[in-house]
């Protein structure tokens, strides 16, 4: 469970957490979920709800003795039945597994049919079992123990209502009900038949000889041997008849269904074949998958290949065309140049050879070489012009060829798609026709086989051993195991229900709940003590449990109050007056007892002056504790009469150093007094005149008084009572304290803890004082 972390603002100081981190050096306890902690909480919850556990224990014991099994001797007749399955042929390897699995489920279903209420009702009605002496006496003259209890209770209720003057039920209302009279039950015929069927059903038992066997052992018990044998015979006879009728009915229903399915399959077959024939005649198809479809596909592939080659040629020509005049002859593809260009190239080659010859004899300025070079340039320009024209013509032809090939590819593709669609539709229609033909053949085969089985139908259940006549009764039910188990079951049921009731209790039950659920600082745990049988008006307070911490030191109660004193007011710290406001989430949680007890131990010895002030103007209680009347002067008198001095209304007690201030006459508006500047001045004056100031205030969830007084004190202590305050109420109280500015939260005290047995770790002290208080309580 997640913990609620609550923060409090301390004026200008940084926020601090409520809980372990609020105290330096606070010793952290172990995880409550550790080994042993859960068991202790469970045992503690059961112990707190011991009254519930005892009541459930007694209730289960009474019910167990009422419905305990009978010890009358009974006879048991037995028979052996075999269930046969005639399916022996397997078509594949998966059939044997399915066969055995289906057969095992079939045998299990037959066992449930043998045990069913319907079969028992058939036996009762067909054989007039109600007229048999055993069942007639059992149903009319021997009511069950529960029926006797209901009969006695009904008679007592009618008698009590008659004595109180209430009218008895009218005859019309009594006519439709089963009325018990003089130990006999008048049961309607329909209810009597159902009761007899339930008895027969409870007497029949069915067992398999082993897990995989189809042989069953059927047993019937009764109080006489003849009745057991006869009843088992009638039950088996009814089962055989019911099984035979069921098989005949199932066979006839299956034949009718197969006949209707056979007609449907025949109609589907004729429709599929007709649709296939119409498609062939309409499209003129003989064998589309072996005819021209493959040739169309080849033609499409060749056309696409020619298109790609033409496109490649066109790209090369475009590249040559973009290359420019320089080096044109080296970029022309083969087959582009004409014969005229070839002759020009030959002449150019001859001129270049002549120039090479002259180069060895004459210089470059020689007129014959100059003329020769001019002829060579003229031929080169003419060859380049011719090649460029030839390249343009070849590129134009390549474009035309590519367009024609594109049109051829599109035409071939359309033809191929059309052929493909016709082929797919033809294959689908032919497949439907073949499927319809095969289905019709299978149904026809099953119909013929089922007709043969129907004509030779026999029962698949055989009685191997007829019902036996028992010679001796079976051993009666032993009572000793029942009597040993019943108390254990009753004890376990009582503990479980008690724990469930305790678990649903949302109140604070354990001191660990404060730290586990809220992570708050636990100041102390005060044990519960019995209420002393003494008058509260004595005035001296002797014998009152408010003063037990002072009058009887060393007791667990006194030690618990001393622990609170050591936590809140540790010795050796003299820092002036210390003030503490004591409140609780709701009323009747013991905050006044804790306040008075803490004041008595603080003032013990007389070295410290302690003032106990009643700030609960809603329902003051200190005047009762100290033996005064409610209208005597107190704190409210300081507001109504200005001349009244503080020390005149403060009273002393027999305990040296203990002073107390009553609440005084109840004001009309207590909140107006609490929030006034006069109250703040009085508290400052009290802190100066006394060493310790303890303010007993009203519950914080009921009134806002505590929230207004809390910032004026040095600390706030919250008192909760075990088993009274809910977790939601405690959480709301902590949230109210946390939302109040300038409050120093000291922690929580768990009051009236039931810890005398099994939980002495809640507080320190000798356990013999707990027992002494318990003896003195009476």
XYZ file of C-alpha atoms in Angstrom:
778
model
C 0.000 0.000 0.000
C 1.325 3.397 -0.894
C 2.079 5.743 2.004
C 0.587 9.203 2.288
C 3.315 11.792 2.810
C 1.986 14.991 4.390
C 4.000 18.192 4.544
C 3.677 20.965 7.130
C 4.948 24.524 6.845
C 6.669 25.872 9.956
C 6.454 29.606 9.360
C 9.670 30.747 7.665
C 11.262 27.329 8.031
C 11.431 24.770 5.261
C 8.610 22.192 5.032
C 9.157 18.976 6.933
C 7.560 15.590 6.524
C 5.196 14.032 9.003
C 6.729 10.755 10.002
C 10.131 9.315 10.618
C 11.995 12.143 8.892
C 10.460 14.685 11.263
C 12.626 13.480 14.168
C 16.416 13.281 14.135
C 17.729 9.894 15.129
C 14.335 8.155 14.920
C 14.867 4.428 14.737
C 13.256 2.887 11.663
C 11.394 -0.331 12.135
C 11.677 -3.242 9.731
C 9.403 -3.831 6.841
C 5.997 -5.029 8.128
C 5.873 -7.510 5.249
C 8.908 -9.393 6.559
C 8.632 -13.001 7.620
C 6.435 -13.373 10.691
C 4.827 -9.934 10.440
C 1.991 -11.068 8.188
C 1.208 -14.078 10.385
C 1.107 -11.905 13.505
C -1.307 -9.482 11.855
C -3.575 -12.340 10.770
C -3.604 -13.884 14.239
C -4.199 -10.480 15.774
C -7.150 -9.847 13.447
C -8.693 -13.233 14.269
C -8.175 -12.634 17.999
C -9.930 -9.259 17.831
C -12.882 -10.883 16.091
C -12.904 -13.936 18.357
C -16.631 -13.532 19.014
C -17.349 -13.865 15.284
C -15.021 -16.860 15.024
C -16.748 -18.553 17.975
C -20.220 -17.929 16.528
C -19.259 -19.332 13.108
C -17.595 -22.320 14.809
C -20.776 -23.150 16.736
C -22.951 -22.604 13.648
C -20.879 -24.976 11.507
C -20.857 -27.578 14.279
C -24.651 -27.418 14.612
C -25.173 -27.664 10.843
C -22.679 -30.539 10.642
C -24.481 -32.537 13.303
C -27.845 -31.811 11.659
C -26.816 -33.030 8.193
C -24.321 -35.697 9.296
C -24.395 -38.827 7.113
C -26.614 -41.705 8.061
C -25.156 -44.898 9.517
C -27.948 -47.193 8.381
C -26.636 -50.290 6.501
C -27.220 -50.239 2.753
C -26.956 -52.870 0.006
C -25.213 -52.316 -3.293
C -26.090 -54.024 -6.575
C -23.528 -53.864 -9.408
C -23.626 -54.430 -13.185
C -21.124 -54.178 -16.030
C -21.969 -52.295 -19.231
C -19.947 -52.087 -22.448
C -20.242 -49.165 -24.859
C -19.279 -50.097 -28.427
C -18.249 -47.803 -31.248
C -18.521 -49.454 -34.703
C -16.153 -47.081 -36.498
C -13.104 -49.221 -37.381
C -11.864 -47.883 -40.760
C -9.238 -45.137 -40.890
C -8.535 -43.047 -43.986
C -5.281 -41.426 -42.812
C -2.891 -41.269 -39.868
C -4.881 -38.506 -38.126
C -8.074 -40.602 -37.986
C -6.984 -42.933 -35.125
C -6.228 -40.010 -32.780
C -9.514 -38.316 -33.609
C -11.362 -41.607 -33.243
C -10.032 -42.363 -29.778
C -10.492 -38.779 -28.610
C -14.082 -38.607 -29.869
C -14.875 -42.019 -28.420
C -13.485 -41.066 -25.009
C -15.689 -37.986 -25.004
C -18.640 -40.118 -26.103
C -18.111 -42.520 -23.186
C -17.914 -39.588 -20.768
C -21.205 -38.260 -22.129
C -22.848 -41.644 -21.660
C -21.697 -41.717 -18.024
C -23.326 -38.332 -17.454
C -26.542 -39.573 -19.111
C -26.616 -42.551 -16.727
C -26.269 -40.153 -13.785
C -28.771 -37.598 -15.126
C -31.964 -36.488 -13.427
C -33.965 -37.141 -16.618
C -33.134 -40.849 -16.629
C -33.982 -41.099 -12.924
C -37.304 -39.346 -13.559
C -38.081 -41.829 -16.365
C -37.420 -44.750 -14.010
C -39.666 -43.226 -11.335
C -42.574 -42.513 -13.704
C -42.446 -45.704 -15.792
C -42.146 -48.087 -12.826
C -44.240 -46.246 -10.193
C -41.295 -46.150 -7.832
C -43.342 -44.001 -5.458
C -45.526 -47.039 -4.687
C -42.587 -49.198 -3.661
C -42.665 -49.722 0.122
C -39.172 -48.413 0.697
C -39.638 -45.146 -1.195
C -43.229 -44.683 -0.055
C -42.272 -44.789 3.624
C -39.137 -42.766 3.030
C -40.982 -39.946 1.285
C -44.093 -39.798 3.452
C -43.246 -40.825 6.998
C -39.577 -40.040 7.516
C -38.829 -36.329 7.018
C -35.188 -35.324 7.056
C -33.569 -33.613 10.010
C -33.660 -30.270 8.191
C -37.362 -30.786 7.439
C -38.015 -31.495 11.114
C -36.183 -28.334 12.119
C -38.202 -26.261 9.631
C -41.395 -27.934 10.847
C -40.683 -27.119 14.496
C -39.669 -23.554 13.616
C -42.879 -23.045 11.607
C -45.033 -24.307 14.465
C -43.217 -22.050 16.947
C -43.568 -19.024 14.661
C -47.300 -19.642 14.188
C -47.759 -19.993 17.936
C -45.736 -16.838 18.759
C -47.541 -14.756 16.124
C -50.875 -15.997 17.469
C -49.958 -14.988 21.012
C -48.888 -11.527 19.818
C -52.220 -11.005 18.087
C -51.124 -11.387 14.474
C -53.539 -13.297 12.191
C -52.655 -16.806 11.113
C -52.177 -17.627 7.401
C -55.434 -18.117 5.483
C -56.407 -21.574 4.217
C -55.958 -20.375 0.623
C -52.338 -19.487 1.305
C -51.732 -22.732 3.150
C -53.228 -24.876 0.387
C -50.410 -24.272 -2.078
C -47.619 -24.955 0.429
C -46.175 -28.156 1.806
C -47.478 -28.311 5.368
C -45.747 -30.417 7.995
C -48.130 -31.922 10.493
C -47.437 -34.532 13.141
C -44.145 -35.502 11.594
C -45.549 -36.210 8.066
C -45.113 -34.135 4.912
C -47.942 -33.504 2.464
C -46.051 -33.058 -0.809
C -47.655 -32.275 -4.218
C -47.402 -35.014 -6.837
C -44.983 -33.114 -9.090
C -42.711 -32.262 -6.186
C -42.948 -35.851 -4.960
C -41.825 -37.148 -8.359
C -38.881 -34.764 -8.371
C -37.937 -35.798 -4.841
C -38.038 -39.478 -5.807
C -35.985 -38.766 -8.951
C -33.419 -36.967 -6.818
C -33.249 -39.933 -4.445
C -32.781 -42.421 -7.300
C -30.151 -40.157 -8.867
C -28.221 -39.953 -5.589
C -28.295 -43.760 -5.177
C -26.751 -44.471 -8.618
C -22.975 -44.486 -9.152
C -21.073 -45.046 -12.423
C -17.337 -45.735 -12.736
C -14.981 -46.607 -15.606
C -12.839 -49.672 -15.051
C -9.840 -47.632 -16.203
C -9.151 -44.331 -17.871
C -9.247 -45.606 -21.478
C -11.808 -48.390 -21.086
C -15.281 -48.380 -22.580
C -16.539 -50.820 -19.939
C -18.495 -49.195 -17.114
C -19.381 -50.426 -13.652
C -22.853 -49.275 -12.616
C -23.865 -49.529 -8.924
C -27.144 -48.889 -7.126
C -27.507 -48.670 -3.338
C -30.651 -49.153 -1.292
C -31.686 -50.265 2.166
C -32.704 -53.702 0.849
C -30.936 -56.061 -1.551
C -34.009 -56.717 -3.728
C -34.721 -53.008 -4.123
C -31.143 -52.278 -5.153
C -31.166 -55.051 -7.798
C -34.591 -54.163 -9.145
C -33.895 -50.454 -9.276
C -30.620 -51.049 -11.123
C -32.351 -53.296 -13.662
C -35.018 -50.672 -14.325
C -32.386 -47.947 -14.652
C -30.330 -49.951 -17.180
C -33.449 -50.881 -19.114
C -34.507 -47.248 -19.299
C -31.006 -46.276 -20.404
C -30.958 -48.893 -23.193
C -34.365 -47.803 -24.458
C -33.410 -44.164 -24.366
C -30.133 -44.831 -26.162
C -31.811 -46.921 -28.874
C -34.509 -44.295 -29.469
C -31.908 -41.594 -29.585
C -29.797 -43.453 -32.169
C -32.858 -44.131 -34.370
C -33.926 -40.521 -34.164
C -30.439 -39.252 -34.951
C -30.180 -41.658 -37.942
C -33.508 -40.553 -39.383
C -32.631 -36.894 -38.925
C -29.266 -37.471 -40.598
C -30.902 -39.295 -43.537
C -33.360 -36.446 -44.034
C -30.574 -33.920 -43.904
C -28.406 -35.905 -46.348
C -31.349 -36.230 -48.740
C -31.900 -32.476 -48.759
C -28.175 -31.821 -49.150
C -28.030 -34.349 -52.009
C -30.686 -32.410 -53.905
C -28.897 -29.136 -53.280
C -25.549 -30.543 -54.440
C -27.127 -31.938 -57.620
C -28.656 -28.551 -58.435
C -25.322 -26.829 -57.814
C -23.503 -29.317 -60.053
C -25.928 -28.789 -62.964
C -25.746 -25.004 -62.571
C -21.908 -25.010 -62.555
C -21.625 -27.206 -65.641
C -24.196 -25.109 -67.507
C -22.316 -21.908 -66.674
C -19.038 -23.433 -67.943
C -20.645 -24.571 -71.198
C -22.216 -21.156 -71.844
C -18.848 -19.460 -71.297
C -17.076 -21.760 -73.776
C -19.751 -21.254 -76.433
C -19.803 -17.501 -75.969
C -16.025 -16.947 -76.266
C -15.237 -19.743 -78.713
C -12.633 -21.317 -76.445
C -11.520 -24.898 -76.933
C -8.347 -25.149 -74.859
C -7.193 -21.702 -74.020
C -4.310 -22.818 -71.822
C -2.727 -24.935 -74.618
C -3.541 -22.697 -77.609
C -2.452 -19.212 -78.499
C -1.887 -17.782 -75.041
C 1.763 -18.944 -74.920
C 2.340 -17.612 -78.471
C 0.874 -14.258 -77.489
C 3.178 -14.189 -74.514
C 6.238 -14.948 -76.721
C 5.219 -12.297 -79.217
C 4.862 -9.758 -76.389
C 8.321 -10.611 -75.084
C 9.930 -10.285 -78.532
C 8.215 -6.954 -79.164
C 9.388 -5.614 -75.838
C 12.972 -6.756 -76.622
C 12.899 -4.987 -80.029
C 11.559 -1.849 -78.339
C 14.408 -1.850 -75.839
C 17.003 -2.343 -78.636
C 15.507 0.499 -80.683
C 15.472 2.749 -77.615
C 19.123 1.926 -76.942
C 20.082 2.814 -80.544
C 18.191 6.089 -80.327
C 19.973 7.023 -77.108
C 23.371 6.354 -78.684
C 22.495 8.491 -81.692
C 21.402 11.347 -79.441
C 24.698 11.057 -77.579
C 26.677 11.232 -80.857
C 24.589 14.173 -81.994
C 25.361 16.104 -78.826
C 29.108 15.348 -79.094
C 29.697 18.197 -81.685
C 31.810 18.408 -84.895
C 35.121 17.567 -83.273
C 35.912 13.906 -83.697
C 32.556 13.222 -85.383
C 33.929 10.378 -87.482
C 35.063 8.517 -84.393
C 31.569 8.708 -82.736
C 29.441 7.659 -85.682
C 27.924 4.239 -85.243
C 28.445 1.533 -87.803
C 26.072 1.575 -90.742
C 25.213 5.295 -90.456
C 27.600 6.673 -93.136
C 26.793 6.360 -96.879
C 29.052 5.247 -99.840
C 29.739 8.862 -100.816
C 31.094 9.611 -97.379
C 33.282 6.539 -97.616
C 34.822 7.748 -100.943
C 35.459 11.169 -99.414
C 37.224 9.519 -96.522
C 39.317 7.467 -98.928
C 40.370 10.598 -100.844
C 41.174 12.329 -97.567
C 43.331 9.380 -96.591
C 45.229 9.573 -99.901
C 45.845 13.296 -99.459
C 47.097 12.738 -95.931
C 49.508 10.085 -97.251
C 50.757 12.458 -99.983
C 51.312 15.189 -97.371
C 53.318 12.796 -95.300
C 55.577 11.995 -98.260
C 56.159 15.694 -99.017
C 56.885 16.416 -95.387
C 60.205 14.639 -95.629
C 61.336 16.670 -98.699
C 59.672 20.120 -98.515
C 58.861 22.514 -95.763
C 55.333 23.454 -94.681
C 55.443 26.734 -96.715
C 56.016 24.890 -99.950
C 53.122 25.817 -102.283
C 52.298 22.248 -103.188
C 51.939 21.326 -99.491
C 49.865 24.416 -98.742
C 47.491 23.524 -101.609
C 47.407 19.948 -100.403
C 46.434 20.983 -96.847
C 43.626 23.193 -98.212
C 42.174 20.238 -100.100
C 42.401 18.143 -96.944
C 40.496 20.748 -94.872
C 37.801 21.013 -97.539
C 37.338 17.240 -97.576
C 37.161 17.088 -93.750
C 34.431 19.731 -93.638
C 32.493 17.942 -96.353
C 32.790 14.586 -94.555
C 31.656 16.160 -91.255
C 28.625 17.751 -92.970
C 27.656 14.485 -94.588
C 28.061 12.560 -91.311
C 25.953 15.090 -89.453
C 23.155 14.795 -92.005
C 23.372 11.024 -91.900
C 23.216 11.087 -88.078
C 20.074 13.247 -88.134
C 18.380 10.926 -90.609
C 19.307 7.863 -88.517
C 18.024 9.545 -85.314
C 14.682 10.394 -87.003
C 14.341 6.823 -88.207
C 15.105 5.542 -84.705
C 12.314 7.717 -83.211
C 9.781 6.414 -85.738
C 10.845 2.843 -85.148
C 10.506 3.304 -81.344
C 6.953 4.732 -81.690
C 5.871 1.832 -83.867
C 7.323 -0.674 -81.424
C 5.490 1.042 -78.503
C 2.176 0.675 -80.321
C 2.982 -2.972 -81.025
C 3.825 -3.609 -77.344
C 0.563 -1.992 -76.147
C -1.476 -4.018 -78.592
C 0.269 -7.248 -77.592
C -0.214 -6.416 -73.895
C -3.960 -5.806 -74.304
C -4.305 -9.055 -76.202
C -2.371 -10.915 -73.487
C -4.464 -9.417 -70.656
C -7.689 -10.327 -72.434
C -6.458 -13.862 -73.002
C -5.317 -14.080 -69.378
C -8.726 -12.927 -68.063
C -10.508 -15.464 -70.249
C -8.156 -18.186 -69.101
C -8.650 -17.352 -65.396
C -12.433 -17.207 -65.697
C -12.471 -20.490 -67.617
C -10.254 -22.158 -64.970
C -12.502 -20.867 -62.171
C -15.683 -22.072 -63.820
C -14.152 -25.464 -64.535
C -12.924 -25.708 -60.897
C -16.417 -24.886 -59.601
C -17.904 -27.537 -61.817
C -15.392 -30.154 -60.616
C -15.951 -29.184 -56.950
C -19.723 -29.438 -57.303
C -19.326 -32.821 -59.004
C -17.031 -34.151 -56.241
C -19.315 -32.841 -53.459
C -22.338 -34.481 -55.054
C -20.428 -37.750 -55.304
C -19.388 -37.619 -51.597
C -22.896 -36.815 -50.352
C -24.376 -39.545 -52.504
C -21.907 -42.039 -51.056
C -22.676 -40.996 -47.460
C -26.414 -41.144 -48.148
C -26.176 -44.699 -49.455
C -23.994 -45.824 -46.533
C -26.303 -44.198 -43.983
C -29.287 -45.936 -45.555
C -27.524 -49.287 -45.190
C -26.649 -48.546 -41.511
C -30.212 -47.441 -40.768
C -31.610 -50.742 -42.044
C -29.157 -52.728 -39.892
C -29.144 -50.448 -36.804
C -28.535 -52.151 -33.441
C -27.863 -50.777 -29.965
C -24.200 -50.064 -29.244
C -24.620 -50.596 -25.460
C -24.421 -54.132 -24.097
C -24.920 -55.432 -20.586
C -21.969 -57.715 -19.867
C -22.913 -58.597 -16.268
C -26.528 -58.331 -15.175
C -27.339 -56.536 -11.898
C -26.298 -58.689 -8.985
C -28.263 -59.474 -5.854
C -26.129 -58.290 -2.929
C -25.787 -60.834 -0.161
C -24.489 -58.492 2.564
C -24.657 -54.756 3.196
C -21.761 -52.512 2.416
C -19.842 -51.136 5.403
C -21.622 -48.113 6.940
C -20.152 -44.661 6.879
C -17.698 -44.232 9.736
C -18.565 -41.444 12.158
C -15.093 -41.098 13.694
C -13.462 -39.396 10.671
C -16.489 -37.144 10.364
C -16.346 -36.132 14.022
C -12.613 -35.409 13.683
C -12.878 -33.386 10.500
C -15.966 -31.370 11.479
C -14.275 -29.393 14.330
C -11.291 -28.651 12.099
C -13.554 -27.400 9.317
C -15.601 -25.371 11.810
C -12.457 -23.853 13.313
C -11.020 -23.017 9.896
C -14.312 -21.515 8.725
C -14.617 -19.425 11.868
C -11.062 -18.128 11.535
C -11.487 -17.300 7.842
C -14.757 -15.446 8.343
C -13.366 -13.643 11.404
C -10.324 -12.588 9.399
C -12.562 -11.444 6.543
C -14.684 -9.374 8.906
C -11.543 -7.911 10.479
C -9.988 -7.202 7.073
C -13.087 -5.223 6.038
C -12.787 -3.132 9.195
C -11.378 0.233 8.072
C -10.504 1.435 11.559
C -6.977 1.676 12.939
C -6.295 -1.670 14.611
C -2.536 -1.948 14.957
C 0.128 0.583 15.918
C 2.031 -0.411 12.791
C -0.907 0.825 10.696
C 0.047 4.418 11.571
C 3.508 4.022 10.079
C 2.617 1.600 7.302
C -0.400 3.492 5.929
C 0.431 7.112 6.775
C 4.138 7.192 7.647
C 3.346 9.424 10.631
C 5.357 9.714 13.801
C 4.009 7.381 16.470
C 4.589 9.009 19.865
C 3.246 6.159 21.952
C 0.695 3.402 22.436
C -1.495 3.529 25.554
C -3.035 0.213 26.674
C -6.696 -0.163 27.474
C -7.644 -0.381 31.162
C -11.006 -1.248 32.719
C -13.210 1.566 33.927
C -12.811 1.984 37.750
C -16.007 1.658 39.703
C -15.657 4.973 41.610
C -17.615 8.194 41.681
C -16.126 11.005 39.607
C -17.509 13.625 41.971
C -15.067 12.862 44.769
C -12.819 15.714 43.697
C -9.517 14.158 44.662
C -9.296 11.955 41.611
C -8.075 8.881 43.451
C -8.985 5.719 41.576
C -9.899 7.499 38.354
C -8.049 6.223 35.327
C -7.090 9.843 34.440
C -4.795 9.768 37.510
C -3.632 6.133 37.329
C -0.360 7.158 35.680
C 0.484 9.139 38.832
C -1.196 7.011 41.518
C 0.086 3.642 40.268
C 3.558 4.047 38.764
C 5.156 1.055 37.105
C 1.978 -0.162 35.428
C 1.829 -0.523 31.632
C -0.492 2.484 31.487
C 1.908 4.657 33.520
C 4.880 3.487 31.458
C 3.065 4.353 28.237
C 2.375 7.913 29.474
C 6.015 8.209 30.571
C 7.097 7.193 27.086
C 5.009 10.036 25.651
C 6.586 12.404 28.187
C 10.098 11.284 27.207
C 9.312 11.797 23.529
C 7.655 15.221 23.754
C 9.431 16.719 26.766
C 12.880 15.124 27.011
C 14.802 16.006 30.193
C 17.857 18.251 30.155
C 16.449 20.820 27.713
C 15.620 24.084 29.486
C 14.379 26.384 26.819
C 11.502 28.102 28.618
C 7.849 27.084 28.649
C 6.613 24.254 26.507
C 3.031 24.128 25.304
C 1.169 21.227 23.704
C -2.281 21.089 22.130
C -4.029 17.712 22.395
C -6.813 16.925 19.945
C -8.375 13.950 18.155
C -10.033 13.294 14.789
C -13.454 12.533 16.318
C -14.990 12.440 19.764
C -14.654 9.770 22.497
C -11.091 8.829 21.600
C -9.574 9.564 25.048
C -7.780 12.858 24.452
C -8.840 14.170 27.887
C -7.495 11.049 29.612
C -4.172 11.414 27.799
C -4.024 15.161 28.575
C -4.675 14.702 32.319
C -2.335 11.704 32.584
C 0.475 13.541 30.792
C -0.009 16.590 33.065
C 0.180 14.442 36.205
C 3.460 12.775 35.235
C 4.986 16.113 34.168
C 4.186 17.652 37.556
C 5.266 14.644 39.642
C 7.935 15.657 42.143
C 6.707 19.243 42.372
C 9.737 20.686 40.578
C 7.755 21.765 37.523
C 4.645 23.899 37.304
C 2.170 22.346 34.864
C -1.076 23.983 33.731
C -3.823 21.820 32.250
C -6.265 24.006 30.342
C -9.664 22.961 29.016
C -10.000 24.588 25.573
C -12.939 22.408 24.517
C -15.752 24.966 24.671
C -18.131 22.633 22.772
C -18.203 19.787 25.283
C -15.826 20.471 28.196
C -14.920 17.595 30.466
C -12.163 18.713 32.864
C -14.697 20.020 35.393
C -16.061 16.464 35.720
C -12.577 15.017 36.100
C -11.703 17.441 38.919
C -15.159 17.385 40.558
C -16.558 20.829 39.639
C -19.762 22.018 38.059
C -19.881 23.274 34.515
C -20.833 26.884 35.351
C -17.886 27.603 37.663
C -15.405 30.333 36.548
C -12.891 29.268 33.968
C -11.260 30.342 30.740
C -14.370 31.977 29.308
C -14.667 34.122 32.429
C -11.484 35.950 31.405
C -13.304 37.183 28.286
C -16.577 38.200 29.920
C -15.065 40.034 32.959
C -11.972 42.095 32.185
C -11.057 42.631 35.825
C -10.730 38.905 36.490
C -7.121 37.936 36.897
C -5.701 34.792 35.310
C -4.314 33.408 38.555
C -7.717 33.772 40.237
C -9.365 31.192 37.952
C -6.401 28.783 37.930
C -6.856 26.020 40.520
C -4.372 23.748 42.226
C -4.609 20.017 42.733
C -3.522 17.542 45.356
C -0.635 16.646 43.063
C 2.112 19.112 43.754
C 2.837 21.318 40.749
C -0.374 20.454 38.903
C -2.679 23.377 38.089
C -5.778 23.293 35.955
C -8.023 25.843 34.264
C -11.622 24.883 33.539
C -13.459 25.914 30.399
C -15.991 27.970 32.324
C -19.528 28.844 31.263
C -20.160 27.851 27.668
C -20.071 30.916 25.350
C -22.457 31.594 22.502
C -19.660 31.869 19.929
C -16.595 29.865 21.051
C -14.746 30.533 17.811
C -14.895 34.280 18.427
C -13.078 33.837 21.739
C -10.448 31.505 20.275
C -9.551 33.817 17.388
C -9.377 36.957 19.518
C -6.157 38.747 20.477
C -7.087 38.200 24.114
C -6.651 34.412 23.683
C -3.180 34.854 22.203
C -2.205 37.141 25.097
C -3.528 34.680 27.672
C -1.528 31.836 26.150
C 1.640 33.922 26.219
C 0.968 34.796 29.869
C 0.430 31.138 30.739
C 3.683 30.152 29.054
C 5.522 32.708 31.188
C 3.972 31.589 34.503
C 4.166 27.795 33.958
C 6.806 25.379 32.825
C 4.413 23.210 30.777
C 1.074 24.082 29.223
C -1.265 21.352 27.969
C -4.428 22.389 26.099
C -7.280 19.897 25.800
C -9.124 20.969 22.641
C -12.178 19.813 20.674
C -11.965 17.195 17.846
C -10.397 18.625 14.723
C -12.847 17.052 12.239
C -15.879 18.333 14.144
C -14.844 21.943 14.864
C -12.152 24.359 13.622
C -11.115 25.366 17.171
C -7.972 23.219 17.168
C -6.726 24.680 13.887
C -6.900 28.235 15.264
C -5.210 27.343 18.564
C -2.524 25.081 17.072
C -0.245 27.870 15.731
C -0.233 29.460 19.229
C 1.315 26.340 20.835
C 4.664 24.652 20.455
C 3.237 21.364 19.203
C 0.093 19.410 18.310
C -0.527 15.824 19.421
C -3.275 13.756 17.778
C -4.958 11.044 19.903
C -6.699 8.151 18.138
C -8.483 5.199 19.655
C -7.849 1.680 18.444
C -10.809 0.220 16.589
C -12.770 3.496 16.501
C -11.308 6.004 14.076
C -11.278 5.043 10.392
C -8.296 5.438 8.128
C -10.166 8.012 6.039
C -10.961 10.065 9.156
C -7.359 9.962 10.351
C -6.164 10.948 6.880
C -8.603 13.880 6.837
C -7.406 15.037 10.270
C -3.770 14.879 9.163
C -4.585 16.840 6.017
C -6.279 19.549 8.098
C -3.219 19.831 10.342
C -0.916 19.899 7.332
C -2.917 22.681 5.686
C -2.700 24.928 8.773
C 0.092 27.505 8.593
C 2.675 27.599 11.372
C 1.770 24.277 13.034
C 4.381 21.931 14.461
C 2.939 18.423 14.404
C 4.380 16.266 17.189
C 2.836 12.941 16.245
C 0.034 10.460 16.953
C -0.854 8.489 20.100
C -2.818 5.240 19.779
C -5.114 5.013 22.797
C -6.881 2.039 24.431
C -4.818 -0.560 22.598
C -5.937 -4.138 23.233
C -2.487 -5.477 23.973
C -2.696 -7.537 27.138
C -2.387 -10.834 25.222
C -0.055 -11.608 22.410
C 0.850 -7.978 21.702
C 2.772 -6.826 24.750
C 5.363 -5.283 22.417
C 3.040 -2.324 21.985
C 4.263 -0.789 25.260
C 6.671 -1.438 28.064
C 5.616 -2.943 31.347
C 4.895 -6.114 33.237
C 2.053 -8.249 31.896
C 0.833 -9.076 35.420
C -0.627 -5.552 35.751
C -2.833 -6.215 32.712
C -4.199 -9.341 34.401
C -4.671 -7.428 37.660
C -6.691 -4.739 35.899
C -8.825 -7.422 34.269
C -9.543 -9.028 37.656
C -10.449 -5.646 39.179
C -12.800 -4.789 36.330
C -15.528 -6.987 37.773
